[in-house]
mmCIF file of C-alpha atoms in Angstrom:
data_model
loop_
_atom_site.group_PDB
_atom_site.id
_atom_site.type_symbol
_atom_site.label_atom_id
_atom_site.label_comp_id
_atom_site.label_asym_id
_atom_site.label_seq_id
_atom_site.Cartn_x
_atom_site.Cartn_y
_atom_site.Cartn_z
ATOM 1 C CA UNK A 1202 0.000 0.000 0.000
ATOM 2 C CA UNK A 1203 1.194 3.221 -0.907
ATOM 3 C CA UNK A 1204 2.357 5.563 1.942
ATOM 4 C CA UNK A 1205 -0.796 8.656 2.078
ATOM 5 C CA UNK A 1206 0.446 12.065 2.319
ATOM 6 C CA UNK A 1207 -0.898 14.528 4.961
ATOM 7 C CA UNK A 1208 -4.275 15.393 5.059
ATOM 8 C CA UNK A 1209 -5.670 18.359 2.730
ATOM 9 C CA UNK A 1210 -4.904 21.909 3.996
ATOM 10 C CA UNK A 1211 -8.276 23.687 4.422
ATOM 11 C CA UNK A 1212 -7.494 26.536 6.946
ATOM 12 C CA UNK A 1213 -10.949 28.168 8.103
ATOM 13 C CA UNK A 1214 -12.321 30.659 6.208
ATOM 14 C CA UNK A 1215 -13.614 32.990 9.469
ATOM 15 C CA UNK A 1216 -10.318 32.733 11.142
ATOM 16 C CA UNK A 1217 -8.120 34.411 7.751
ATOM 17 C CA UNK A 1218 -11.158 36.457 7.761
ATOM 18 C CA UNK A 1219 -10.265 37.828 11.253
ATOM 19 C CA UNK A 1220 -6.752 37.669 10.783
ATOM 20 C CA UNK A 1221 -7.155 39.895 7.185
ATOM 21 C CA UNK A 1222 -9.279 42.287 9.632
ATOM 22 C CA UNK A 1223 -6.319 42.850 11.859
ATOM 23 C CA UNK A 1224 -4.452 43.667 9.474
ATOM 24 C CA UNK A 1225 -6.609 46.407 8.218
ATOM 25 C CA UNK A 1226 -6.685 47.888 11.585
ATOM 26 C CA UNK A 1227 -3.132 47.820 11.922
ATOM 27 C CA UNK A 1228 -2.602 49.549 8.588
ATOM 28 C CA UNK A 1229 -5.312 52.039 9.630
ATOM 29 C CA UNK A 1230 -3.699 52.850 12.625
ATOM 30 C CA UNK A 1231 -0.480 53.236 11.304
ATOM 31 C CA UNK A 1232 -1.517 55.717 8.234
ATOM 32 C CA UNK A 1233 -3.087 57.767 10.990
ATOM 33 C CA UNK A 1234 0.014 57.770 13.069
ATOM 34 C CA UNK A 1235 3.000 56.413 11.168
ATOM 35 C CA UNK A 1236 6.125 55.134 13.662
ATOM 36 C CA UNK A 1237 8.630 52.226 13.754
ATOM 37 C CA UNK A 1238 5.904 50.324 16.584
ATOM 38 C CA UNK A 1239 2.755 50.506 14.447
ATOM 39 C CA UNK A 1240 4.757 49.257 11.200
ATOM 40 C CA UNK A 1241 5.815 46.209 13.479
ATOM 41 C CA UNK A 1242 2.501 45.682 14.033
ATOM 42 C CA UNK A 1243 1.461 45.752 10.320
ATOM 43 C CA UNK A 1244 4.117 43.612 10.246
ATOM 44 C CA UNK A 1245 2.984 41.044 12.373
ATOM 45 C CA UNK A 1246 -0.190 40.905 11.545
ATOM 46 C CA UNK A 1247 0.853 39.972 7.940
ATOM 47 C CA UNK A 1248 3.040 37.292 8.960
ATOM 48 C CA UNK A 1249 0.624 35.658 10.958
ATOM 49 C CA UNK A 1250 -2.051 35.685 8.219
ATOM 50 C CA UNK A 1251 0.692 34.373 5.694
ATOM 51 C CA UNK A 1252 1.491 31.560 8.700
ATOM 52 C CA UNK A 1253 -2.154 30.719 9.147
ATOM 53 C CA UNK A 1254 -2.522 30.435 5.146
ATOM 54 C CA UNK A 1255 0.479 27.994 4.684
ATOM 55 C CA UNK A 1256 0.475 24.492 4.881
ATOM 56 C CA UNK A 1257 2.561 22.527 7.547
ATOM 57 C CA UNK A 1258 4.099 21.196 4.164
ATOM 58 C CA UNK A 1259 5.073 24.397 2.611
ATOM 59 C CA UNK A 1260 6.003 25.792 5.987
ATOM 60 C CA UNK A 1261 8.690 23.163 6.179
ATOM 61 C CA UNK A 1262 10.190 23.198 2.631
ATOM 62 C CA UNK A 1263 10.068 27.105 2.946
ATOM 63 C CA UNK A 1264 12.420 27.046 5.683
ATOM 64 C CA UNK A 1265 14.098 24.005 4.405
ATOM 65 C CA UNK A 1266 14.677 25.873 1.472
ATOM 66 C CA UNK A 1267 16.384 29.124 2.759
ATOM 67 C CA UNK A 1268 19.592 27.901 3.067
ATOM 68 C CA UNK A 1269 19.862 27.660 -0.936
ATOM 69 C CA UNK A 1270 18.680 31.243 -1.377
ATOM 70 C CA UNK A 1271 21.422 32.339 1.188
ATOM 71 C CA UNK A 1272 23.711 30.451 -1.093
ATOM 72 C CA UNK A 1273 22.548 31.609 -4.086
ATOM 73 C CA UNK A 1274 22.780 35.598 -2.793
ATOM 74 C CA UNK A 1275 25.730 34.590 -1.355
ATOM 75 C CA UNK A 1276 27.167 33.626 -5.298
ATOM 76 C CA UNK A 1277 25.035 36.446 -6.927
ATOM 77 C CA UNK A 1278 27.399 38.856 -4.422
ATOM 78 C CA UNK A 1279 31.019 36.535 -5.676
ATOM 79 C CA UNK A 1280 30.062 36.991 -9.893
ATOM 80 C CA UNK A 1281 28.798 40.614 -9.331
ATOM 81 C CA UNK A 1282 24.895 39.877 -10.431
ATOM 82 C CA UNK A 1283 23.696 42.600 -8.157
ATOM 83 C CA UNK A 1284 26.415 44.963 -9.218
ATOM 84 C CA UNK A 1285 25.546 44.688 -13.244
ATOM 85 C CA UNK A 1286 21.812 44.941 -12.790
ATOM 86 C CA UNK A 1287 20.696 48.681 -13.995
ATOM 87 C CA UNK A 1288 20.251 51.071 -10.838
ATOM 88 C CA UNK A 1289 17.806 53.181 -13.284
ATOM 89 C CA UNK A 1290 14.093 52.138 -12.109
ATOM 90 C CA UNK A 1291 12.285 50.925 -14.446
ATOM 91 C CA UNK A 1292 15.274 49.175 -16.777
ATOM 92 C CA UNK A 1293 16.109 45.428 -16.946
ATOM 93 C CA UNK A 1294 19.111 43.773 -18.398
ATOM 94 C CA UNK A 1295 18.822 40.459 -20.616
ATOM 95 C CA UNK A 1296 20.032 37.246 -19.569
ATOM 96 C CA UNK A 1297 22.850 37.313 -21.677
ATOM 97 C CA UNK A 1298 23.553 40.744 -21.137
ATOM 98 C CA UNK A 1299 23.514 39.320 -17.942
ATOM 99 C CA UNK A 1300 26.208 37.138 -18.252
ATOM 100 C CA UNK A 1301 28.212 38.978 -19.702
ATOM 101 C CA UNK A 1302 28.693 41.540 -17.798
ATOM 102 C CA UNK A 1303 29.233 38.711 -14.604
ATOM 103 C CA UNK A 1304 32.084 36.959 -16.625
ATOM 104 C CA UNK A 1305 29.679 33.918 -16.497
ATOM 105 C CA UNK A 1306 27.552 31.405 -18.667
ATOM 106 C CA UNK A 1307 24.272 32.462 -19.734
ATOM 107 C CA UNK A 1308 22.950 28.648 -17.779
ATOM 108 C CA UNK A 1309 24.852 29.772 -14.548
ATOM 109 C CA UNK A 1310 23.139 33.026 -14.561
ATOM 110 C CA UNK A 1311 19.913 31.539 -14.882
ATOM 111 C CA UNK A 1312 20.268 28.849 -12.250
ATOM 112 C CA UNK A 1313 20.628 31.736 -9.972
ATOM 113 C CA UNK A 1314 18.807 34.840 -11.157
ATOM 114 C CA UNK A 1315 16.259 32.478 -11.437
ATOM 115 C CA UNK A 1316 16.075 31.746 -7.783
ATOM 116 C CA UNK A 1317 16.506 35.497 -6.671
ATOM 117 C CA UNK A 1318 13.628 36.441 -8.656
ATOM 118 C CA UNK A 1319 11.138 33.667 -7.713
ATOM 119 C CA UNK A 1320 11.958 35.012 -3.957
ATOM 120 C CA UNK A 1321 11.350 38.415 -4.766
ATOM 121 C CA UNK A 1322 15.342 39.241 -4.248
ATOM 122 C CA UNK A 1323 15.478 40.748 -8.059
ATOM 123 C CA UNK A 1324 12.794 41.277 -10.183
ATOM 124 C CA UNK A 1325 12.100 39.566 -13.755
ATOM 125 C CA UNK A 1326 9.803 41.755 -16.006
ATOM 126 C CA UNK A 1327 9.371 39.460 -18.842
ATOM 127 C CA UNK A 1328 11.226 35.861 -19.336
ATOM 128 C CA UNK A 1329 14.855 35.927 -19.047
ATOM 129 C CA UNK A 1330 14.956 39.639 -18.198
ATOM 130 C CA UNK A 1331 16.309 40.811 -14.768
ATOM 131 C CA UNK A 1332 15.886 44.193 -12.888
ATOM 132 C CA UNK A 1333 16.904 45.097 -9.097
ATOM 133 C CA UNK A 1334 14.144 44.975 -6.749
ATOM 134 C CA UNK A 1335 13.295 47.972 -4.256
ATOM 135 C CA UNK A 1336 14.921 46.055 -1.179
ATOM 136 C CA UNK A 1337 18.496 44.679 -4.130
ATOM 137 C CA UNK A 1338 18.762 48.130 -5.286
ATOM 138 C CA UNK A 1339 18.737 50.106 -2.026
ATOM 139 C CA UNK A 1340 20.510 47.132 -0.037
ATOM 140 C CA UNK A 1341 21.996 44.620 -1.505
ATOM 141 C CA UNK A 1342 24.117 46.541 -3.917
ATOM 142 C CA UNK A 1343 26.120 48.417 -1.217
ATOM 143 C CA UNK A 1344 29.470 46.547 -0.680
ATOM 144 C CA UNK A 1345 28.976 46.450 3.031
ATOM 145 C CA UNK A 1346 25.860 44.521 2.673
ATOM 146 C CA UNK A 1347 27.383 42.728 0.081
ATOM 147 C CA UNK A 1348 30.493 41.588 2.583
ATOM 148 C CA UNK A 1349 28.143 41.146 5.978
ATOM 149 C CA UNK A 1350 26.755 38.548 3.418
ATOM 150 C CA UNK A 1351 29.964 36.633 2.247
ATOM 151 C CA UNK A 1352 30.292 36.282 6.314
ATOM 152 C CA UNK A 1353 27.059 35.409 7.283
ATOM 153 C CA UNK A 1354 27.663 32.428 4.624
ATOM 154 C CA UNK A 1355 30.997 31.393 4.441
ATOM 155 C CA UNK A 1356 31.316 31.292 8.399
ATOM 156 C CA UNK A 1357 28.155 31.038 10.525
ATOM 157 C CA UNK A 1358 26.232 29.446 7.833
ATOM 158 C CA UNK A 1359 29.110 26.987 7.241
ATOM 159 C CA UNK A 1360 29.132 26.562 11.206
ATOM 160 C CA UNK A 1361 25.192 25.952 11.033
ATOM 161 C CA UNK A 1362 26.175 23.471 8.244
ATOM 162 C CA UNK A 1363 28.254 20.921 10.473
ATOM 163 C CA UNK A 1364 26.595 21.787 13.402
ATOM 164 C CA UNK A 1365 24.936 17.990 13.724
ATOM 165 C CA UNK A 1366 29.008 17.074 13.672
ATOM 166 C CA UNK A 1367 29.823 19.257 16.442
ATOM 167 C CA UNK A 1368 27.225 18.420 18.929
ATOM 168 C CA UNK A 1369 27.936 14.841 18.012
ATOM 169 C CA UNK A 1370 31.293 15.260 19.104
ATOM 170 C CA UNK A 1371 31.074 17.833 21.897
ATOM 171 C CA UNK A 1372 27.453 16.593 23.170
ATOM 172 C CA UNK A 1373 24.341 18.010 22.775
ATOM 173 C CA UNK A 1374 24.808 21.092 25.425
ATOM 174 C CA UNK A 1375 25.148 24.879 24.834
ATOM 175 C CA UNK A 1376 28.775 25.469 23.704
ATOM 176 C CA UNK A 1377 30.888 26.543 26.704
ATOM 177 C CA UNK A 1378 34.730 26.369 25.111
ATOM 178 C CA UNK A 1379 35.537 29.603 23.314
ATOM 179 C CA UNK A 1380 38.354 27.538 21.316
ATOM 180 C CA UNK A 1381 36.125 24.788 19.731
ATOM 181 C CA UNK A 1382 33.036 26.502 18.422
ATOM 182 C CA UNK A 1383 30.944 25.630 15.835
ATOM 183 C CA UNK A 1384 32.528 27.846 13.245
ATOM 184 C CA UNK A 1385 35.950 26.791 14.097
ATOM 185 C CA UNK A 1386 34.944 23.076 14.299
ATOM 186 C CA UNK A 1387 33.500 23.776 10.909
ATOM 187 C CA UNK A 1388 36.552 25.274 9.421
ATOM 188 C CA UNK A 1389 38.270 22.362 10.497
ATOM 189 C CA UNK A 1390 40.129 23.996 13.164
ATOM 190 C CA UNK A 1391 40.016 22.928 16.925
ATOM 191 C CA UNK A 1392 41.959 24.600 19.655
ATOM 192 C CA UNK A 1393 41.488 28.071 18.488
ATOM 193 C CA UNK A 1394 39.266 30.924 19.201
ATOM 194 C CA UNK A 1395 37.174 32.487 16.576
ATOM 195 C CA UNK A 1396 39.004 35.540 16.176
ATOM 196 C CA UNK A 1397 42.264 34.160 15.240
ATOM 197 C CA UNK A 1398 40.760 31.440 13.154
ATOM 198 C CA UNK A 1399 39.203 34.409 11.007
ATOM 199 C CA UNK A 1400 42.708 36.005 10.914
ATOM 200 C CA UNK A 1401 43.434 32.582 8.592
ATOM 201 C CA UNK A 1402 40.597 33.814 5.801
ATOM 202 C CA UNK A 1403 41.237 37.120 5.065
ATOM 203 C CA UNK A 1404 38.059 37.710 2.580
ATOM 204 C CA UNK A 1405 35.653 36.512 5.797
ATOM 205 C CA UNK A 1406 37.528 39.107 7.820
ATOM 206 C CA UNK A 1407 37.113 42.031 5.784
ATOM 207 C CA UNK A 1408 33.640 41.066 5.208
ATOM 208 C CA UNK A 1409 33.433 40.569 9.143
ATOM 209 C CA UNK A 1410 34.506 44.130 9.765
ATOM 210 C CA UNK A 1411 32.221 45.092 7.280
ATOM 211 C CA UNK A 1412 28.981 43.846 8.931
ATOM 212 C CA UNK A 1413 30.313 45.360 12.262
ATOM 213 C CA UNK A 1414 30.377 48.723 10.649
ATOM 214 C CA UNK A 1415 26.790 48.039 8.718
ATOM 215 C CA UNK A 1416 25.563 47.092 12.475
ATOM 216 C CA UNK A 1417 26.697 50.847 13.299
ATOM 217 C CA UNK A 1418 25.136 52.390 10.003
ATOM 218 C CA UNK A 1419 21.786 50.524 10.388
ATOM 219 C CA UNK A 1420 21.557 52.118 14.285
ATOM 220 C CA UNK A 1421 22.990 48.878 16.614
ATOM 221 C CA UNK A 1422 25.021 51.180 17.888
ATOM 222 C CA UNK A 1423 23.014 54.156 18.096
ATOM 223 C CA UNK A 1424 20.344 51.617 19.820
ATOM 224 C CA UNK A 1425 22.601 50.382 22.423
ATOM 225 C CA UNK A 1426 24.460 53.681 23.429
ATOM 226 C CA UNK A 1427 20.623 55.286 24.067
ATOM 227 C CA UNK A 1428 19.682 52.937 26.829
ATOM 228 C CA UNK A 1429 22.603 54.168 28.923
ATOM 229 C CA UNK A 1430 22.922 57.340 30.826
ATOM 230 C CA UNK A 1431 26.947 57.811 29.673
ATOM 231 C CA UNK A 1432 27.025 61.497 30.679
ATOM 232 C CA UNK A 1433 26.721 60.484 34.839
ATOM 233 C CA UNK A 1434 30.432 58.664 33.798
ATOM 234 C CA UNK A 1435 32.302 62.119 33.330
ATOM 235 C CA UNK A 1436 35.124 62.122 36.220
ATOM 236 C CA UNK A 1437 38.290 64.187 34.953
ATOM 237 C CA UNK A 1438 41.424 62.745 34.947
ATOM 238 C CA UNK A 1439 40.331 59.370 35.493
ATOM 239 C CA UNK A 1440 39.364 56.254 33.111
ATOM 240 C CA UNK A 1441 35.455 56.158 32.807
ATOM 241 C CA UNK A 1442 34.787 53.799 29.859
ATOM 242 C CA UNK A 1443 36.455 50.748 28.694
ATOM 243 C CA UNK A 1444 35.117 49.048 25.228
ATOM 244 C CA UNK A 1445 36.056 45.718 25.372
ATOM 245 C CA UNK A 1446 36.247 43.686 22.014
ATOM 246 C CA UNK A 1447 35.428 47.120 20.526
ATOM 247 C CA UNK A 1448 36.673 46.701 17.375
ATOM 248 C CA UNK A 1449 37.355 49.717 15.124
ATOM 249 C CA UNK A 1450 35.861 51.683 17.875
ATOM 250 C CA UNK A 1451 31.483 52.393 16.057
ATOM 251 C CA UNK A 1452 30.369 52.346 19.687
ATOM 252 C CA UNK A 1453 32.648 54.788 21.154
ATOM 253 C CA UNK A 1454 32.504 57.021 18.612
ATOM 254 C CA UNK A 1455 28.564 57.199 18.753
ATOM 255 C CA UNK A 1456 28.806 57.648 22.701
ATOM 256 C CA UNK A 1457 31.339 60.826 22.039
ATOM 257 C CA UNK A 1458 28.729 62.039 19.304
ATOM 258 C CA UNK A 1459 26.148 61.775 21.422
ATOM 259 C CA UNK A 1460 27.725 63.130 24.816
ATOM 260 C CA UNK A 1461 30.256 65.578 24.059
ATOM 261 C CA UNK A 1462 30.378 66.733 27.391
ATOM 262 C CA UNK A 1463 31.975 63.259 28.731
ATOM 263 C CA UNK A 1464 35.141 64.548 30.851
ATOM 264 C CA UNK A 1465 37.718 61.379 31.167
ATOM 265 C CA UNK A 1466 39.559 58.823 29.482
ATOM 266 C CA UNK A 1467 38.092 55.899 26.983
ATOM 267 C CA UNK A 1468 39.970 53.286 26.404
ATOM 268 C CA UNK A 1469 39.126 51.016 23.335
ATOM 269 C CA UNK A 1470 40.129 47.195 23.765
ATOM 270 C CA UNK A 1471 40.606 44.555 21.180
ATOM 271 C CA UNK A 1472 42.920 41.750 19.826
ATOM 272 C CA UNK A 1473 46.250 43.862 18.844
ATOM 273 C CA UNK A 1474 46.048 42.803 15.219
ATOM 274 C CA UNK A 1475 42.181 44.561 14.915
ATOM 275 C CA UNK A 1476 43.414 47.641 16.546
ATOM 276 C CA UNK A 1477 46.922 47.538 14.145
ATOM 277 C CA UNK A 1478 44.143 47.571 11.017
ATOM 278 C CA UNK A 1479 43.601 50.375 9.035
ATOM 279 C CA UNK A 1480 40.752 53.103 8.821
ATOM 280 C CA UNK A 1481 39.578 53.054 12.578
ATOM 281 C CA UNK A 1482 36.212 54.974 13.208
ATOM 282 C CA UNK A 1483 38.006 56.587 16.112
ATOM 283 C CA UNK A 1484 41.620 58.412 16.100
ATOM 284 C CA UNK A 1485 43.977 57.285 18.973
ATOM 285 C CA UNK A 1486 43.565 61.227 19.784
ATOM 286 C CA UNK A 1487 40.207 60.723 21.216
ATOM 287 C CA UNK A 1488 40.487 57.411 22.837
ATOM 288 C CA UNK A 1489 43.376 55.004 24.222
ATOM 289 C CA UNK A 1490 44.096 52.026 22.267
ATOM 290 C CA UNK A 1491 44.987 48.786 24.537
ATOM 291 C CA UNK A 1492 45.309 45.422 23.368
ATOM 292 C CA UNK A 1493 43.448 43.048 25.128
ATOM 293 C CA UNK A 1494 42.510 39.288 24.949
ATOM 294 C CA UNK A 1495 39.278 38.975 27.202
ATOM 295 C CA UNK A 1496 39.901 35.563 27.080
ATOM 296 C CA UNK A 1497 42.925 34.647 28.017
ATOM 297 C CA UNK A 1498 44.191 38.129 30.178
ATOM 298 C CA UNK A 1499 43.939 40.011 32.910
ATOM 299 C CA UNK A 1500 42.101 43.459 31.723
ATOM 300 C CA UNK A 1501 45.255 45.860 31.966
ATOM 301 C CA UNK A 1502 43.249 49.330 32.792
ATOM 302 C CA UNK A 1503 42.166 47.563 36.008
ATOM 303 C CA UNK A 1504 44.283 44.460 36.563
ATOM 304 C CA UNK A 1505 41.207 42.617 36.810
ATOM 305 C CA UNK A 1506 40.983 39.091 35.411
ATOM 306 C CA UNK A 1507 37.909 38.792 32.945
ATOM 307 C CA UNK A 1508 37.248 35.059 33.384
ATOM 308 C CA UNK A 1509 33.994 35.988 34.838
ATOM 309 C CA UNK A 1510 32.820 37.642 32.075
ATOM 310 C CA UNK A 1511 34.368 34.986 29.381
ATOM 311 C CA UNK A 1512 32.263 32.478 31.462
ATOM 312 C CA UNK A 1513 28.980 34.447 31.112
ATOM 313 C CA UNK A 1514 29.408 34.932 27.616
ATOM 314 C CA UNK A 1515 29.959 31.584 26.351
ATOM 315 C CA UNK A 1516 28.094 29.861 29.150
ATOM 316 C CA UNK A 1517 24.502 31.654 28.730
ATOM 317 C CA UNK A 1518 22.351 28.747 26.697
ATOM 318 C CA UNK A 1519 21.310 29.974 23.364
ATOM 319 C CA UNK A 1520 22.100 33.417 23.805
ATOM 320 C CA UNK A 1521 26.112 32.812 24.155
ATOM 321 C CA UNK A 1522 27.426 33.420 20.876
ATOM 322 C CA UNK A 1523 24.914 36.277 19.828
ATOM 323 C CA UNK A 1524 26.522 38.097 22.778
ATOM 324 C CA UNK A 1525 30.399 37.688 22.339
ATOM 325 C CA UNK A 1526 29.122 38.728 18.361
ATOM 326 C CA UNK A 1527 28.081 42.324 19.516
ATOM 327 C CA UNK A 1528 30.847 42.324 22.273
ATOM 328 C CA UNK A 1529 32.517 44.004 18.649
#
């Protein structure tokens, strides 16, 4: 006997009725007072319509399926697809055209234009004619978005990748070694933190410092330094602010932007090689540069060991990693 598939999806009419409804209130509310809340509200509204409307199935292969369109906007950035599509509104560019300009075959091309367009990445007018999209054109072709997606790919994805390795290997347990992670693990690397395993792939680190700095352009920073009252730090003469893991120094230079009046010293704390790189955001003028490995020193501004805070970072289930990622 044949195996039967699931049952037929027939969601209730009334309940996408009321769902619909919300969303038309939200909307409403929104047009008559438009802010970043009542959007996210819009927002979810839609979603949950869109969930209620998809089939356990679909819901499945849909997220099944992601991890090709990250790969396939992750080659679309490598042969340059969103960089040769016109920037006019309105224009396209044929498929050959296409490939052309991406140094590519015209089946390549397809395979992956394709797949960007049928996910509403690009846009495709007519057959085998591709234009940028309103979210491609006013995000995806800036290089910094570009690079923040080469790393998103080519190191946490990877890590996501082998992550039924790892856990076989390490147990299934919230990682708590900051030298055998699941991106280092997947790099084939063991014994190693993340930061110096990046220093061996120096594309992934320029595209890591990249997505730091889009994190600061997009407001992360600006987000974080607001819920803070940084002026009540001012003390003259002494040290009232040490970033540690602060990278090129986005955060500090937001909190001087926002409170001039700050009297004391700022020290900005990092690996030595990330504060040896070129174009910081800060000058060594404004703030003191200190090299610092938070996890394997004592913190040399205070002579404090930071053990405590390497355990809370890599210890916290599920939120571990996330956290020693914004600690830049």
């Amino acid at each position: 006997m044949p195996p039967t598939g699931p049952p037929p999806f027939q969601p209730s009419a009334e309940h996408l009725s009321s769902l619909a409804a919300e969303i038309s209130t939200a909307t409403s509310r929104y047009a008559s007072s438009p802010s970043t809340q009542g959007l996210q509200k819009v927002q979810a509204a839609t979603e949950a319509l869109q969930l209620a409307a998809t089939s356990p199935t679909d819901f499945l292969f849909n997220q099944t399926f992601q991890s090709h369109v990250n790969g396939c906007i992750r080659i679309a950035v490598g042969m340059g697809i969103f960089d040769n599509l016109p920037q006019e509104p309105g224009k396209s560019v044929s498929l050959p055209d296409l490939a052309l300009r991406c140094n590519s075959t015209e089946d390549f091309v397809l395979r992956i234009a394709r797949t960007l367009a049928a996910t509403h990445i690009i846009e495709s007018p007519s057959r085998f004619e591709y234009a940028h999209s309103l979210n491609s054109r006013g995000v995806l072709s800036q290089k910094n978005v570009q690079l923040s997606s080469v790393y998103m790919t080519d190191i946490k994805v990877a890590g996501l990748a082998r992550c039924g390795d790892y856990f076989e290997k390490f147990g299934y347990k919230s990682p708590d070694d900051p030298k055998n992670s699941p991106c280092v693990f997947a790099k084939g690397y063991q014994d190693m933190d993340f930061f110096d395993m990046l220093k061996e792939f120096p594309t992934q680190l320029t595209a890591f410092n990249a997505s730091m700095a889009m994190t600061a352009a997009m407001g992360g920073v600006i987000e974080a330094v607001n819920t803070y009252p940084f002026d009540e730090l001012s003390e003259e003469g002494k040290t009232v602010l040490v970033d540690v893991g602060g990278g090129k120094g986005q955060t500090l230079a937001e909190i001087k932007r926002l409170h001039p009046n700050i009297k004391g010293k700022m020290v900005l704390q990092d690996l030595k090689w990330v504060l040896e790189e070129e174009n910081p955001v800060i000058s060594r003028d404004e703030v003191e540069f200190v090299p610092f490995n938070f996890l394997e020193e004592e913190n040399p501004v205070r002579g404090q060991s930071m053990s405590g805070l390497r355990d809370r970072i890599f210890n916290m289930p599920t939120l571990g990693f996330p956290i020693a990622y914004r600690l830049r």
